[in-house]
Short mmCIF file of C-alpha atoms in Angstrom, two decimals:
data_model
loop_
_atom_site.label_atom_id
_atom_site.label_comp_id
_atom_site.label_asym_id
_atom_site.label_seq_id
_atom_site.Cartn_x
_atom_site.Cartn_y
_atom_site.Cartn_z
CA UNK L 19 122.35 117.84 110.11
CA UNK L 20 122.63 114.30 109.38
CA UNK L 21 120.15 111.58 109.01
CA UNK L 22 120.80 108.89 111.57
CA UNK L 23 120.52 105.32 111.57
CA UNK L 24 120.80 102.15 113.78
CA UNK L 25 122.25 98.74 112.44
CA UNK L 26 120.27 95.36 113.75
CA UNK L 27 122.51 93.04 113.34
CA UNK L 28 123.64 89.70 115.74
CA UNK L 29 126.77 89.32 113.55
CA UNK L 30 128.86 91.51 115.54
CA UNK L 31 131.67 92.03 113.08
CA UNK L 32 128.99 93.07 110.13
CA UNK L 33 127.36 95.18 112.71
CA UNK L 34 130.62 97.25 113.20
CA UNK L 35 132.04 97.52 109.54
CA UNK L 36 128.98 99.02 108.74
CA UNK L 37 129.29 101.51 110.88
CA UNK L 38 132.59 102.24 110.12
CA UNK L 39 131.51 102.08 106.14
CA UNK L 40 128.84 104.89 107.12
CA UNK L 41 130.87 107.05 109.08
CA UNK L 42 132.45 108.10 105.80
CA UNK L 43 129.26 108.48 104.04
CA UNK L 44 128.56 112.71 104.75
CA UNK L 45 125.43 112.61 105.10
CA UNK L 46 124.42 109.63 107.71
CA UNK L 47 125.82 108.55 111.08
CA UNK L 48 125.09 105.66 113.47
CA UNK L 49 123.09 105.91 116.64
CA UNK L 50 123.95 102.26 118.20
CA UNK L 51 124.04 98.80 117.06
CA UNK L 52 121.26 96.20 118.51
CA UNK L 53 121.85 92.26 118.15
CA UNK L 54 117.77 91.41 117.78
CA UNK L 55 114.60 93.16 117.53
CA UNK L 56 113.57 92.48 121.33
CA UNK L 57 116.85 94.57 122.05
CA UNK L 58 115.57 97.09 119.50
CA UNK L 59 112.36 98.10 121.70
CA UNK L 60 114.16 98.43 124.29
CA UNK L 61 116.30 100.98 123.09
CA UNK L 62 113.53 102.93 120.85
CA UNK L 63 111.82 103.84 124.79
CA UNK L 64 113.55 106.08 124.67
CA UNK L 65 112.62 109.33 122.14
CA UNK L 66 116.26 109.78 121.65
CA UNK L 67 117.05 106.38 120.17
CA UNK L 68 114.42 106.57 117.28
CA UNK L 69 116.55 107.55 113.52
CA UNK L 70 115.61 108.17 110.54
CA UNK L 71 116.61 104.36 108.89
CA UNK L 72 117.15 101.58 110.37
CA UNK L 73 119.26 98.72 108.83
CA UNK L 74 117.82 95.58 109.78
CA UNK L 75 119.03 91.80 109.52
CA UNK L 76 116.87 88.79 108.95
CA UNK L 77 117.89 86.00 110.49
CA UNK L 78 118.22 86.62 114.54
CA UNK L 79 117.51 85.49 117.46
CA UNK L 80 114.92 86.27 119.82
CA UNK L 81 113.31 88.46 117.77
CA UNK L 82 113.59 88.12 113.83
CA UNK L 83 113.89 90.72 111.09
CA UNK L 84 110.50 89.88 109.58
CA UNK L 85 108.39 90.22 113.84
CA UNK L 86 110.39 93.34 113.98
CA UNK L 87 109.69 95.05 110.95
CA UNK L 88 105.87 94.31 111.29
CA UNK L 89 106.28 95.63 114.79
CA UNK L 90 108.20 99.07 113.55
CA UNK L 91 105.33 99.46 110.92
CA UNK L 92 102.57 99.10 113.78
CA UNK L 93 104.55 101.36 116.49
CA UNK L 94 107.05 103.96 114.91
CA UNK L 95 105.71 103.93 111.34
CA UNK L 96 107.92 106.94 110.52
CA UNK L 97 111.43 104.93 110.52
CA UNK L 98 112.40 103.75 107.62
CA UNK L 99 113.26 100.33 107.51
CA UNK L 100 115.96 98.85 104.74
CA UNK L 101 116.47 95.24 104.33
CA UNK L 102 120.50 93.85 104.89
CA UNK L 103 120.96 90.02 104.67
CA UNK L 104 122.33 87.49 103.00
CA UNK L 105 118.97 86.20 101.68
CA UNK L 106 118.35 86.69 98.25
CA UNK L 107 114.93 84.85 98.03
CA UNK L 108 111.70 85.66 96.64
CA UNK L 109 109.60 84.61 99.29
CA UNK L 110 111.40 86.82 101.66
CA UNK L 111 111.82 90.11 99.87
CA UNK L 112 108.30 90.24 99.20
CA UNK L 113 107.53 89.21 102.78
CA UNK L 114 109.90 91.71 104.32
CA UNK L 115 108.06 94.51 101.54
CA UNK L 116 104.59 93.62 102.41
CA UNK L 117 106.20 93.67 106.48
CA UNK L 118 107.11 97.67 106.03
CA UNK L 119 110.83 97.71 104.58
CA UNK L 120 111.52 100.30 102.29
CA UNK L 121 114.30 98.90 100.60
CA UNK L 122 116.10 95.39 100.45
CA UNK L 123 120.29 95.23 99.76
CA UNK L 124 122.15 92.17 99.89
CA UNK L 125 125.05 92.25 102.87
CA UNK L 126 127.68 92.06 99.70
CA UNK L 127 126.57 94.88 98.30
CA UNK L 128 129.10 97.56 97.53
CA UNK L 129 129.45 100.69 99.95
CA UNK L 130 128.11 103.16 97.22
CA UNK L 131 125.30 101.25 96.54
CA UNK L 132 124.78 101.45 100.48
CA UNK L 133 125.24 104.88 100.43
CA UNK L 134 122.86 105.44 97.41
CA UNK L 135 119.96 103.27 99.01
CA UNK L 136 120.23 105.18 102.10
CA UNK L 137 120.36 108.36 100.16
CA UNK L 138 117.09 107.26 98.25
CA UNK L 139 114.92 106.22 100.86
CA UNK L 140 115.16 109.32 102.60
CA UNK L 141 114.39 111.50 100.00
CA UNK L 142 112.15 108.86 97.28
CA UNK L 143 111.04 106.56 100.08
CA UNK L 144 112.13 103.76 98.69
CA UNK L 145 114.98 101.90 97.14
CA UNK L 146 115.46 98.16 95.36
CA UNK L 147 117.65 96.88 93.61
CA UNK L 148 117.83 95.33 89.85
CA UNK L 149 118.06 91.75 91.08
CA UNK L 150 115.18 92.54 94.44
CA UNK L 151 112.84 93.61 91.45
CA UNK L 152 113.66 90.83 89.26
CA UNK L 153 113.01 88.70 92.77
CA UNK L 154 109.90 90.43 93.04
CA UNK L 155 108.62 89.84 89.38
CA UNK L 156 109.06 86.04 89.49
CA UNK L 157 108.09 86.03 93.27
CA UNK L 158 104.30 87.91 91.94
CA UNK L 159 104.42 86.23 89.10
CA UNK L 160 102.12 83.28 90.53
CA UNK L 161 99.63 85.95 92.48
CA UNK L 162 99.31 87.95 89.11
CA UNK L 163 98.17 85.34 87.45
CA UNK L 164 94.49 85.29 86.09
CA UNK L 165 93.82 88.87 87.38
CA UNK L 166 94.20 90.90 84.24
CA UNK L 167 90.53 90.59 83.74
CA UNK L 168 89.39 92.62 86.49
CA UNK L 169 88.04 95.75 85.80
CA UNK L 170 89.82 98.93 86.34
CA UNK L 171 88.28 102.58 85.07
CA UNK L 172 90.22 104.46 83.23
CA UNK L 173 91.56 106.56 85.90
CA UNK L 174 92.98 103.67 87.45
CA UNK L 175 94.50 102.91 84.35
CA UNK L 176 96.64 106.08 84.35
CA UNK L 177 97.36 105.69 88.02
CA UNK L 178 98.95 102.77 87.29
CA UNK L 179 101.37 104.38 84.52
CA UNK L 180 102.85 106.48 87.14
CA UNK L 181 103.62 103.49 89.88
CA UNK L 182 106.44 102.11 87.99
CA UNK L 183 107.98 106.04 88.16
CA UNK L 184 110.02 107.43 90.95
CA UNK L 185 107.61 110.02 91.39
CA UNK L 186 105.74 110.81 94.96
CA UNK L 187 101.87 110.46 95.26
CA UNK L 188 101.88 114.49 94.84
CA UNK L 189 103.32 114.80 92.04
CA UNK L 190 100.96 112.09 90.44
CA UNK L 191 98.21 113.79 92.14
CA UNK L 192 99.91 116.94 89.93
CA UNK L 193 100.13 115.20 86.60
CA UNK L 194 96.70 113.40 86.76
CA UNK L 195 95.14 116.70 87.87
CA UNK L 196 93.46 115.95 90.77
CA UNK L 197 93.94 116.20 94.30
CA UNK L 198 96.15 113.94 96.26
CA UNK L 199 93.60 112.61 98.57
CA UNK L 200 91.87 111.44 94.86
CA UNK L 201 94.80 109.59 94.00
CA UNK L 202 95.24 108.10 97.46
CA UNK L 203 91.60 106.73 96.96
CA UNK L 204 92.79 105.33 92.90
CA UNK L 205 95.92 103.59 95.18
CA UNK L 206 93.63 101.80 97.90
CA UNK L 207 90.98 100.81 95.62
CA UNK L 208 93.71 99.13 93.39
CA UNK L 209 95.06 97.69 96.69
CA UNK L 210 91.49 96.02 97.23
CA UNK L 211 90.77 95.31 93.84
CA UNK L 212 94.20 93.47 93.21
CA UNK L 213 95.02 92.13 96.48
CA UNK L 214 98.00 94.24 96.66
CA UNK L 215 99.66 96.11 99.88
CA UNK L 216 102.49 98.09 98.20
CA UNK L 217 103.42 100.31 95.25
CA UNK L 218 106.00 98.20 93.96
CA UNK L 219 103.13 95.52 93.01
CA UNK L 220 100.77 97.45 91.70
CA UNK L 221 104.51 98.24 89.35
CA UNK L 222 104.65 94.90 88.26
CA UNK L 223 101.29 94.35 87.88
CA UNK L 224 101.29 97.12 85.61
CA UNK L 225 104.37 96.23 83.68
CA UNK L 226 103.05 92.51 83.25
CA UNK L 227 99.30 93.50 82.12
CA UNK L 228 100.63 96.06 79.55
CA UNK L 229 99.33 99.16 81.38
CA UNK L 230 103.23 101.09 81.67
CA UNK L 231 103.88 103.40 79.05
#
């Protein structure tokens, strides 16, 4: 069975050499293309329309990557949602991370990498780049600042080792010990305590305050 995903896209040409890019890829296929988010909800009325990923532009009309991914997060949470533009920015990756997307690709990006992203997001739940996490470092860099005093316990401390590893909130949960529902409550307190929404800054916030080992 393959994993299947739908391309939102209004470039129309982009829209269908990714799917033909995909078809060869063995183990995803394409649902349908939409041109905007509005288009989008339409089509997801319809149980038989939701996949698995969905590849999703920036920059559109009528409805905009960064309204439709906080609108996926709110009403079909379970899609995951990779980043494809042009827009190599700071301000947006981490605005498109914080909105719900899983991963973030640039639309230059080679077909394996494609393949690869799509490949870890369904089975790691997430994928970025070398350059998206150098984006993200300098893009954090500012909100970091002046925070390293606050204080975590010790058992925060170690939660944060694991972050900047590819390994699920189980297998921390494993490897700390404890139960997952423990390490959830080590992940929202850091959340609160650092002003943080996602894994990927509590990462670099790890990384920049010396707390990776």
């Amino acid at each position: 069975m393959k994993f299947s995903i739908v391309i939102v896209d209004d470039h129309v040409l982009i829209a269908k050499a990714l799917r033909s890019i995909i078809s060869n890829f063995p183990k995803f296929e394409v649902l349908y293309e939409c041109e905007n988010g509005k288009e989008l909800q339409q089509k997801l009325t319809n149980k038989k329309n939701i996949p698995n990923i969905i590849l999703l532009d920036i920059s559109m009309p009528v409805m905009d990557g960064f309204e439709t991914a906080v609108w996926l997060k709110l009403h079909h949470p379970d899609v995951r949602i990779i980043t494809l533009s042009m827009d190599n920015g700071s301000d947006s990756v981490i605005k498109m991370i914080r909105s719900g997307s899983k991963g973030y690709l640039l639309k230059n990006t080679h077909p394996v990498e494609l393949e690869r992203a799509l490949i870890s997001v369904m089975e790691k739940g997430s994928y970025y780049p070398e350059w998206a996490v150098n984006s993200l470092f300098s893009g954090l860099d500012e909100q970091l600042h002046g925070k390293i005093e606050i204080s975590l316990s010790e058992r925060e401390k170690e939660f944060l080792q694991y972050t900047i590893t590819e390994m699920s909130y189980k297998e921390i949960s494993q490897k700390m010990f404890c139960s997952p529902r423990t390490v959830e409550s080590y992940r929202d307190s850091l959340f609160e305590k650092l002003g943080m929404k996602t894994r990927v800054g509590l990462a670099v916030y790890a990384i920049k305050n010396g707390l990776a080992s």
